[in-house]
mmCIF file of C-alpha atoms in Angstrom:
data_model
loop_
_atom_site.group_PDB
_atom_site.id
_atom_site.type_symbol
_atom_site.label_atom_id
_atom_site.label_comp_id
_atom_site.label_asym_id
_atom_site.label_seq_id
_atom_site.Cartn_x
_atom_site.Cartn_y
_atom_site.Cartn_z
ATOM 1 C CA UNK A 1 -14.387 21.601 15.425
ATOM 2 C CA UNK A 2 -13.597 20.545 11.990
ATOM 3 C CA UNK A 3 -10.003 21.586 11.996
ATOM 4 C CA UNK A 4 -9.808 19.719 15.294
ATOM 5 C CA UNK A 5 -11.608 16.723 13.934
ATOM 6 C CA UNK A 6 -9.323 16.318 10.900
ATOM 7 C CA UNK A 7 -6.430 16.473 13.499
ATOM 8 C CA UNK A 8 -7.754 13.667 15.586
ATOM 9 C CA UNK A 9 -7.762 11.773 12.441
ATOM 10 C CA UNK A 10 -4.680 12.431 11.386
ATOM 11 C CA UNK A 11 -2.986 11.353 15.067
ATOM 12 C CA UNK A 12 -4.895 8.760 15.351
ATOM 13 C CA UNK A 13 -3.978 7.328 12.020
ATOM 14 C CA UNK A 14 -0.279 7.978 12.843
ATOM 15 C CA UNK A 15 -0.913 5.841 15.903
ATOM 16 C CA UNK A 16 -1.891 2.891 13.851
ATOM 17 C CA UNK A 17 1.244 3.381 11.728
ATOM 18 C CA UNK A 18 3.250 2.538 14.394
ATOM 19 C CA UNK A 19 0.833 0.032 16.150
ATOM 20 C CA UNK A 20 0.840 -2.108 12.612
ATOM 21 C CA UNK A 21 4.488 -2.887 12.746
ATOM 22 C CA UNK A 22 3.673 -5.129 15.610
ATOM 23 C CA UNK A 23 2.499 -8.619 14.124
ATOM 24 C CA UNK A 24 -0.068 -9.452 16.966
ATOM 25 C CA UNK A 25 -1.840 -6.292 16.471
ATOM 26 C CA UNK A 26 -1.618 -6.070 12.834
ATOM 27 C CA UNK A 27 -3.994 -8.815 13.371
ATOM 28 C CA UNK A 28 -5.946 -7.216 15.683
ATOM 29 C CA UNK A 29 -6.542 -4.506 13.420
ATOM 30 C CA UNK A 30 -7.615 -6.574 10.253
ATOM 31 C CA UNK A 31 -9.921 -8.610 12.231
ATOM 32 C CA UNK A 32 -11.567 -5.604 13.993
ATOM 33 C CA UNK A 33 -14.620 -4.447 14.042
ATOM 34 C CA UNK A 34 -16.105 -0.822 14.413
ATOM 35 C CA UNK A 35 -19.352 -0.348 17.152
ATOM 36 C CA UNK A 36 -21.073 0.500 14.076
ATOM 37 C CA UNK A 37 -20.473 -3.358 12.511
ATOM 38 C CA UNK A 38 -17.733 -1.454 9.982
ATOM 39 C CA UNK A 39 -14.653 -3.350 9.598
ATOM 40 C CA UNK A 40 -11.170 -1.659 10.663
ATOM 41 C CA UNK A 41 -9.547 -2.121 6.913
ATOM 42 C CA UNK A 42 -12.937 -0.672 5.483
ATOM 43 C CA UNK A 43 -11.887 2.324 7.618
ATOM 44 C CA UNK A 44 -8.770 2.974 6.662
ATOM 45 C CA UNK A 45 -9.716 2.422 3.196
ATOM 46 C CA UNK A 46 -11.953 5.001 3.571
ATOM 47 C CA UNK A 47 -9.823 7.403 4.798
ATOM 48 C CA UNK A 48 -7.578 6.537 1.786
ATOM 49 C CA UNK A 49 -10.137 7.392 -0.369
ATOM 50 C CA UNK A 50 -11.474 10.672 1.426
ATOM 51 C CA UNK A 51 -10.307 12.995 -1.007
ATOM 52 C CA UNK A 52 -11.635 11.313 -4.190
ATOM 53 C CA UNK A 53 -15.070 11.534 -1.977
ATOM 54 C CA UNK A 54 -14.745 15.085 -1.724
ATOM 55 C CA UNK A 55 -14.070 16.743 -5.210
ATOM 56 C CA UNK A 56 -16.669 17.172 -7.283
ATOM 57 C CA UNK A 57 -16.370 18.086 -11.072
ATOM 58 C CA UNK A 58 -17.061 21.719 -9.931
ATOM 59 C CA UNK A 59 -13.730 21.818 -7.667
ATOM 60 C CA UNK A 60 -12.207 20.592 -10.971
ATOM 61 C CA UNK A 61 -14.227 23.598 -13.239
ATOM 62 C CA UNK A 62 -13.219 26.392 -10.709
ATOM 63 C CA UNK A 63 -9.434 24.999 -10.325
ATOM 64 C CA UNK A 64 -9.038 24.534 -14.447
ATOM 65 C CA UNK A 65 -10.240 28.249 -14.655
ATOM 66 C CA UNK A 66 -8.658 29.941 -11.918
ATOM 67 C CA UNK A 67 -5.043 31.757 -12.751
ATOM 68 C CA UNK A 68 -4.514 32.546 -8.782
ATOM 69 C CA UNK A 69 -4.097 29.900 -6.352
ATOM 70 C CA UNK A 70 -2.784 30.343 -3.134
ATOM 71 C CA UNK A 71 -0.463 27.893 -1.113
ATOM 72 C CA UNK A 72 -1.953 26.655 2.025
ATOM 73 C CA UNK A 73 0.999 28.058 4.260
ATOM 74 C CA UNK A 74 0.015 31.439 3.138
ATOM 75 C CA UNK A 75 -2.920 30.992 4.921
ATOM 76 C CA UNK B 1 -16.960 37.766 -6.763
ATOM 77 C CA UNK B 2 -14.788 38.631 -3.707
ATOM 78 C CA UNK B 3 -17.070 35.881 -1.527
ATOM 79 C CA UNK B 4 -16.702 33.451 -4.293
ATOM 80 C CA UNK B 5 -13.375 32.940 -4.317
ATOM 81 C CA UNK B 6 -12.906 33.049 -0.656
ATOM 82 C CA UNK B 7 -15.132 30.342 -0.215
ATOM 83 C CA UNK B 8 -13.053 28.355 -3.080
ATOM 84 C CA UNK B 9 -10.130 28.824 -1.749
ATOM 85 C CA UNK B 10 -11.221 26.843 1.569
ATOM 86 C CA UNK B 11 -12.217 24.425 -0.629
ATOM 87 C CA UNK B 12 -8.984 23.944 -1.493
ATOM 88 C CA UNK B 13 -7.321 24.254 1.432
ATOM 89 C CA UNK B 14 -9.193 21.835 2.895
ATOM 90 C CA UNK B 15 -7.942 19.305 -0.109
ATOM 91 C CA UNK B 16 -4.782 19.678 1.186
ATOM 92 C CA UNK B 17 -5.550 18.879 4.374
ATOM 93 C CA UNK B 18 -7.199 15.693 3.375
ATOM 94 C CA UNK B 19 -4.636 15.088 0.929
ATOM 95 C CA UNK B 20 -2.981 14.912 4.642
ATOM 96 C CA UNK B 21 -4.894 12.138 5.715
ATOM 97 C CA UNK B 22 -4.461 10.175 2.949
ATOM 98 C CA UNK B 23 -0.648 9.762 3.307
ATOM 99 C CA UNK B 24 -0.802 8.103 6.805
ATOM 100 C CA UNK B 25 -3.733 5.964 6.018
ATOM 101 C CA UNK B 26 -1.311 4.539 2.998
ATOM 102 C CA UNK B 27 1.132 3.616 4.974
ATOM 103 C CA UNK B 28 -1.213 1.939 7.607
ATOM 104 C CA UNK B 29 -1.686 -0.068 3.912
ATOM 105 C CA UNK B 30 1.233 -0.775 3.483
ATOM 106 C CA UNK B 31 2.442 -2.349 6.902
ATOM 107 C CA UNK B 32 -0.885 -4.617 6.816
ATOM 108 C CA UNK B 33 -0.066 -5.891 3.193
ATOM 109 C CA UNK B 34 3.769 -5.690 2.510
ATOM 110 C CA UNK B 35 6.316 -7.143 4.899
ATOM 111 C CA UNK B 36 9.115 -5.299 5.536
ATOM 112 C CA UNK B 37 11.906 -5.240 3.134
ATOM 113 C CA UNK B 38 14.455 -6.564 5.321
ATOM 114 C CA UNK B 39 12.801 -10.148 5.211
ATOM 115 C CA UNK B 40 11.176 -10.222 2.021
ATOM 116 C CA UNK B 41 13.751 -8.639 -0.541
ATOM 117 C CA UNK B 42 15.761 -11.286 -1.994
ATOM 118 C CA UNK B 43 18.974 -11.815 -0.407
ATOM 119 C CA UNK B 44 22.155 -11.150 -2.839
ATOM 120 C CA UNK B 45 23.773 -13.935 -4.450
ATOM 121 C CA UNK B 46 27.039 -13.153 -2.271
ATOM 122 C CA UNK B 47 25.479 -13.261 0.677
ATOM 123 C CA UNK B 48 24.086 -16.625 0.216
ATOM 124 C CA UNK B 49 26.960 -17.778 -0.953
ATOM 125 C CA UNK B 50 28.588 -17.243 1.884
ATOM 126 C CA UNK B 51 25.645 -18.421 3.253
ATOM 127 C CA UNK B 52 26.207 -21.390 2.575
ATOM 128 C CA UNK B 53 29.919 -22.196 2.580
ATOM 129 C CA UNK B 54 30.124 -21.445 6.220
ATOM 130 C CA UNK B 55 26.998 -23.052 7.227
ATOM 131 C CA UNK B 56 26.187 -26.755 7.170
ATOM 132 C CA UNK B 57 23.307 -28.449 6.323
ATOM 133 C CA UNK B 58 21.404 -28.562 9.593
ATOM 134 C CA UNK B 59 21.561 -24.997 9.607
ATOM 135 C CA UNK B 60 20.499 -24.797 6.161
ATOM 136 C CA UNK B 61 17.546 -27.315 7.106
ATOM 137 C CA UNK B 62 16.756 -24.570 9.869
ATOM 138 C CA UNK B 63 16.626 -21.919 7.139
ATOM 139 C CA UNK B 64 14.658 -23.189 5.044
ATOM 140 C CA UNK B 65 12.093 -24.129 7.769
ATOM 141 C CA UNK B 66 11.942 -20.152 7.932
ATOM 142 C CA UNK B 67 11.381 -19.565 3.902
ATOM 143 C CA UNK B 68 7.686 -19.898 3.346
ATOM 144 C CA UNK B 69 6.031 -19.760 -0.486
ATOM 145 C CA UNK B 70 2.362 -19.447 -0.366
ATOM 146 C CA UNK B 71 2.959 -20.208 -4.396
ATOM 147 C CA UNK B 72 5.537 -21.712 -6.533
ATOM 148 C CA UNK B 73 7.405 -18.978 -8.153
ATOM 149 C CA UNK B 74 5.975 -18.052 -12.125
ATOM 150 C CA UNK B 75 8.842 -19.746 -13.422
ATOM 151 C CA UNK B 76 8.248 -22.983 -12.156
ATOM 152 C CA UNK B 77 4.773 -22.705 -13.435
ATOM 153 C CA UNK B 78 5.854 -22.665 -16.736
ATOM 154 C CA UNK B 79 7.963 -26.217 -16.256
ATOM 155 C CA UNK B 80 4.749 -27.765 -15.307
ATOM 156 C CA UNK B 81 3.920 -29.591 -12.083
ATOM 157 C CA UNK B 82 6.897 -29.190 -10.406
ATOM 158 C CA UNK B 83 6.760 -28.784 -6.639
ATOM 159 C CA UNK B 84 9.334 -26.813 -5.096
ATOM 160 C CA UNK B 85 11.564 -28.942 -2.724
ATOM 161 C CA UNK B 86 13.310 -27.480 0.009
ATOM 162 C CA UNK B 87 16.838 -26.924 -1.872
ATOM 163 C CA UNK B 88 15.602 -25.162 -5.057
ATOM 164 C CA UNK B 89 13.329 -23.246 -3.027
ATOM 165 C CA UNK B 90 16.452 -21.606 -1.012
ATOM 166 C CA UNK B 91 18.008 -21.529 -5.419
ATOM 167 C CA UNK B 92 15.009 -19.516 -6.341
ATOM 168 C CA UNK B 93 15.274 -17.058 -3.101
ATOM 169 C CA UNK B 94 18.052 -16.149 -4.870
ATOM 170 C CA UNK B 95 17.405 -15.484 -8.398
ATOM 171 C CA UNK B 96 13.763 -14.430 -8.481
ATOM 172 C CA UNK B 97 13.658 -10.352 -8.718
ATOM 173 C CA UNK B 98 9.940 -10.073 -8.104
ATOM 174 C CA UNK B 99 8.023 -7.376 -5.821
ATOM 175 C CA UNK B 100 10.066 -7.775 -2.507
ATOM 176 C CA UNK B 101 10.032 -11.395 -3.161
ATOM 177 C CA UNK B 102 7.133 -13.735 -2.577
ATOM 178 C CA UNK B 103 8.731 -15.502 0.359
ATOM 179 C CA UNK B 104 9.538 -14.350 3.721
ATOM 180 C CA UNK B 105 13.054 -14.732 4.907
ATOM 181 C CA UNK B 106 13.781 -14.262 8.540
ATOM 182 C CA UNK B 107 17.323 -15.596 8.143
ATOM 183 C CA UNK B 108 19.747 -17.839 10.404
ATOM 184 C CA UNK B 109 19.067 -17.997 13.684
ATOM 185 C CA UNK B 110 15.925 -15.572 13.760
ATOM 186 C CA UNK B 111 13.375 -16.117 15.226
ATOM 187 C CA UNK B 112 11.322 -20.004 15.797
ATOM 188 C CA UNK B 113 9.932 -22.710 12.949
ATOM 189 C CA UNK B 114 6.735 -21.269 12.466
ATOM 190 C CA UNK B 115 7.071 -17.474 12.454
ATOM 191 C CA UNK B 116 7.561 -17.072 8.666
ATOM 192 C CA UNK B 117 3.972 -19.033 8.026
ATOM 193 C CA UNK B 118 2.656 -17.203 11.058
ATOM 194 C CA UNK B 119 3.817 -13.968 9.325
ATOM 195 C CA UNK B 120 2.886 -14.823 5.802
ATOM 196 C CA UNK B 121 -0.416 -15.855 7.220
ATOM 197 C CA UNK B 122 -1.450 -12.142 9.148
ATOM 198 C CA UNK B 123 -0.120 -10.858 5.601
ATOM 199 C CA UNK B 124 -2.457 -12.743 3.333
ATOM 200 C CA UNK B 125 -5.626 -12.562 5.940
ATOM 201 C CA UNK B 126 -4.959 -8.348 5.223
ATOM 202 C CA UNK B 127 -4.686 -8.711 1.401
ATOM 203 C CA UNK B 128 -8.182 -10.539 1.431
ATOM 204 C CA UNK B 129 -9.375 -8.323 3.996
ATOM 205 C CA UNK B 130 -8.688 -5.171 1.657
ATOM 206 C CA UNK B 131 -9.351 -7.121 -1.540
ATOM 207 C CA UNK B 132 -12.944 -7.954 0.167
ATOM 208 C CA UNK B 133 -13.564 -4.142 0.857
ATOM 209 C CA UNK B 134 -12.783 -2.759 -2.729
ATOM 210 C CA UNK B 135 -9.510 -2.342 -1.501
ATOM 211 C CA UNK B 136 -8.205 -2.372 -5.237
ATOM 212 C CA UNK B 137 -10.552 -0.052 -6.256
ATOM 213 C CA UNK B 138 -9.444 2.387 -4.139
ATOM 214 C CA UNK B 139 -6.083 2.426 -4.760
ATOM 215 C CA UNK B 140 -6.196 2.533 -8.436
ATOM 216 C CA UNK B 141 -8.068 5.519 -8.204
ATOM 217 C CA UNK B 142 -5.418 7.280 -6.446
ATOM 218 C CA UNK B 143 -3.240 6.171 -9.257
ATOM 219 C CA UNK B 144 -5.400 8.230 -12.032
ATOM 220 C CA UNK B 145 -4.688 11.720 -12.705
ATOM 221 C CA UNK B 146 -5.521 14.664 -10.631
ATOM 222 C CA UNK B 147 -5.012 18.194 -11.149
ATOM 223 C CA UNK B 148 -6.098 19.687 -7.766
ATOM 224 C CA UNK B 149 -2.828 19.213 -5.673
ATOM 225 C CA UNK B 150 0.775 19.671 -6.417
ATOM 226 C CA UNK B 151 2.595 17.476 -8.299
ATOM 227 C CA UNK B 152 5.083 16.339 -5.500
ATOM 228 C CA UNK B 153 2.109 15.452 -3.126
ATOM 229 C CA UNK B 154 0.327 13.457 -6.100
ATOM 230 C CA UNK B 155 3.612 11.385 -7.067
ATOM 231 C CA UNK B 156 3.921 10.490 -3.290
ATOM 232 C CA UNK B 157 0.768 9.843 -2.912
ATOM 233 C CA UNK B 158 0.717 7.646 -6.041
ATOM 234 C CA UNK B 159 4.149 5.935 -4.535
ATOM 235 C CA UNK B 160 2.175 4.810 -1.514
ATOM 236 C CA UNK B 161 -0.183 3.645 -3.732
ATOM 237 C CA UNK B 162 2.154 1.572 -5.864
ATOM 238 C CA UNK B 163 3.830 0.501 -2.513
ATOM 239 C CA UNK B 164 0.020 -1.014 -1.628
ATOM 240 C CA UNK B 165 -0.634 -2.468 -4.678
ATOM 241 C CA UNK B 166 2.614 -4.441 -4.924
ATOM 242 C CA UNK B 167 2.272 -6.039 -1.710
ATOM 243 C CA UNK B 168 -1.321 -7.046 -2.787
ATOM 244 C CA UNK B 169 0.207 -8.571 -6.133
ATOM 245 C CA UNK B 170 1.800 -10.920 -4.090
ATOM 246 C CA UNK B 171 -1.361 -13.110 -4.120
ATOM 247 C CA UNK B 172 -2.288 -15.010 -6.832
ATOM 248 C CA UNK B 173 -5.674 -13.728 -7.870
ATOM 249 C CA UNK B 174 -4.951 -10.184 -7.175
ATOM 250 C CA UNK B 175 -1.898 -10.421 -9.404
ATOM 251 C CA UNK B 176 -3.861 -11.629 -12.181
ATOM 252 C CA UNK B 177 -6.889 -8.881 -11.593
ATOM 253 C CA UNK B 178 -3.867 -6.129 -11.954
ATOM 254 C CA UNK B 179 -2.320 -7.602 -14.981
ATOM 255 C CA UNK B 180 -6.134 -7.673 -16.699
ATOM 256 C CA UNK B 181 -6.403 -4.450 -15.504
ATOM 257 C CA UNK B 182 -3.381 -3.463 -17.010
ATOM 258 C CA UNK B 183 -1.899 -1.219 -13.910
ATOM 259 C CA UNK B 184 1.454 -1.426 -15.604
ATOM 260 C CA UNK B 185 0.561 0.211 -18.760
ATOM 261 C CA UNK B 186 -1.465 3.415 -16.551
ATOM 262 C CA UNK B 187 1.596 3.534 -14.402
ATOM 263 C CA UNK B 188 4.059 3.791 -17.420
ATOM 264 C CA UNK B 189 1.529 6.108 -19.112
ATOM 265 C CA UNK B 190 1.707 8.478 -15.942
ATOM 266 C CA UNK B 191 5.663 8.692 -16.197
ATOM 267 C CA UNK B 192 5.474 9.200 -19.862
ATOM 268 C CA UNK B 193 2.909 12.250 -19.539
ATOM 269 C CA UNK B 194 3.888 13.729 -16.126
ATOM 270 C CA UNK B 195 0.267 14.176 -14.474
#
């Protein structure tokens, strides 16, 4: 569900790459608001800033002491 | 000890794949705040040159119809009070080698009167819009060091950022907020030192 979640966001984002070369809807998109009274930009913002939400100074600890990391694609 | 780094190692897999979102939402950024090159890099002297030999003036009145400022450039400020007129602002289109270029250009016989202030306007209503929701914060954060991602992904990452950030420094106030800030010295710092 996760995995599928953080693809949904990632299409969907690519979506409004393309959609925001358009002038009309670029304008759509800054004036927009959320059903939850969130603006659009605040959105993307936030998904700009996701990964400085996520790490914690313990992600940090454990990554400064670990020799062994793995790449991602060897997953 | 075996568990422990198992459950680490998702931890950092799933950086990278945030580290994934963050790259499109950048560039959703970056069309809301920067025009495209093609109509807000300056044109070269050559080409306005030629500009202008082959063209006459009611053309040229039709251009510069189509070149917006939303400010006089920084080097009329220091001449004092000067407003632009209509020739020196096509002059200064031409020898002013700022971000892009402050003014939008749609060129000869592109598009109708108003489309460069309708343009310009979308653009600044963004760079309030993200200046209103700690837009700047944000991005200068992705400009600081980090050590949990690979260096390529960080330097693109911090690109994008730039990218954002320039297109934001075309408004007045924000400009001045970066230059207190001092983003040029952190950005020169991170080229010196390679984080």
């Amino acid at each position: 569900m996760e995995r599928y979640l953080h693809d949904l966001l990632q299409y969907a984002l690519g979506v409004l790459h393309i959609i925001t070369l358009v002038p009309n809807s670029r304008k759509m998109i800054v004036n927009a608001t959320l059903s939850n009274d969130r603006l659009g930009i605040a959105v993307i913002l936030d998904a700009a800033n996701i990964a400085s939400s996520f790490v914690d100074p313990e992600v940090n600890k454990f990554i400064l002491s670990s020799t062994v990391l793995l790449a991602p694609s060897c997953c | 000890m075996l568990l422990s780094f198992c459950s680490w190692r998702k931890i950092v897999i799933d950086i990278y794949l945030l580290l994934q979102i963050v790259q499109p939402a950048l560039h959703v950024l970056i069309n809301l705040v920067c025009p495209p090159p093609s109509i807000s890099n300056k044109p070269s002297v050559t080409a306005q040159g030629q500009q202008s030999a082959s063209a006459g003036m009611d053309v040229r009145d039709r251009n510069v119809d189509r070149i917006i400022s939303d400010r006089p450039l920084l080097a009329n400020q220091g001449d004092g009070a000067v407003a632009p007129t209509a020739t020196s602002s096509l002059s200064q289109a031409a020898t002013s080698g700022l971000v892009g270029d402050r003014r939008i250009s749609l060129g000869v016989g592109a598009g109708c009167a108003g489309l460069a202030a309708q343009l310009e306007q979308g653009y600044r209503l963004a760079r309030e819009a993200v200046r209103a929701n700690n837009g700047i914060k944000v991005l200068l954060h992705l400009l600081q060091p980090r050590i949990y991602s690979s260096p390529s992904s960080l330097d693109c990452l911090r690109a994008l950022a730039c990218r954002v950030l320039l297109g934001l420094a075309r408004d007045d106030t924000i400009a001045q907020i970066l230059t207190k800030l001092q983003v040029n010295f952190l950005s020169s710092f991170l080229s010196v030192f390679k984080f």
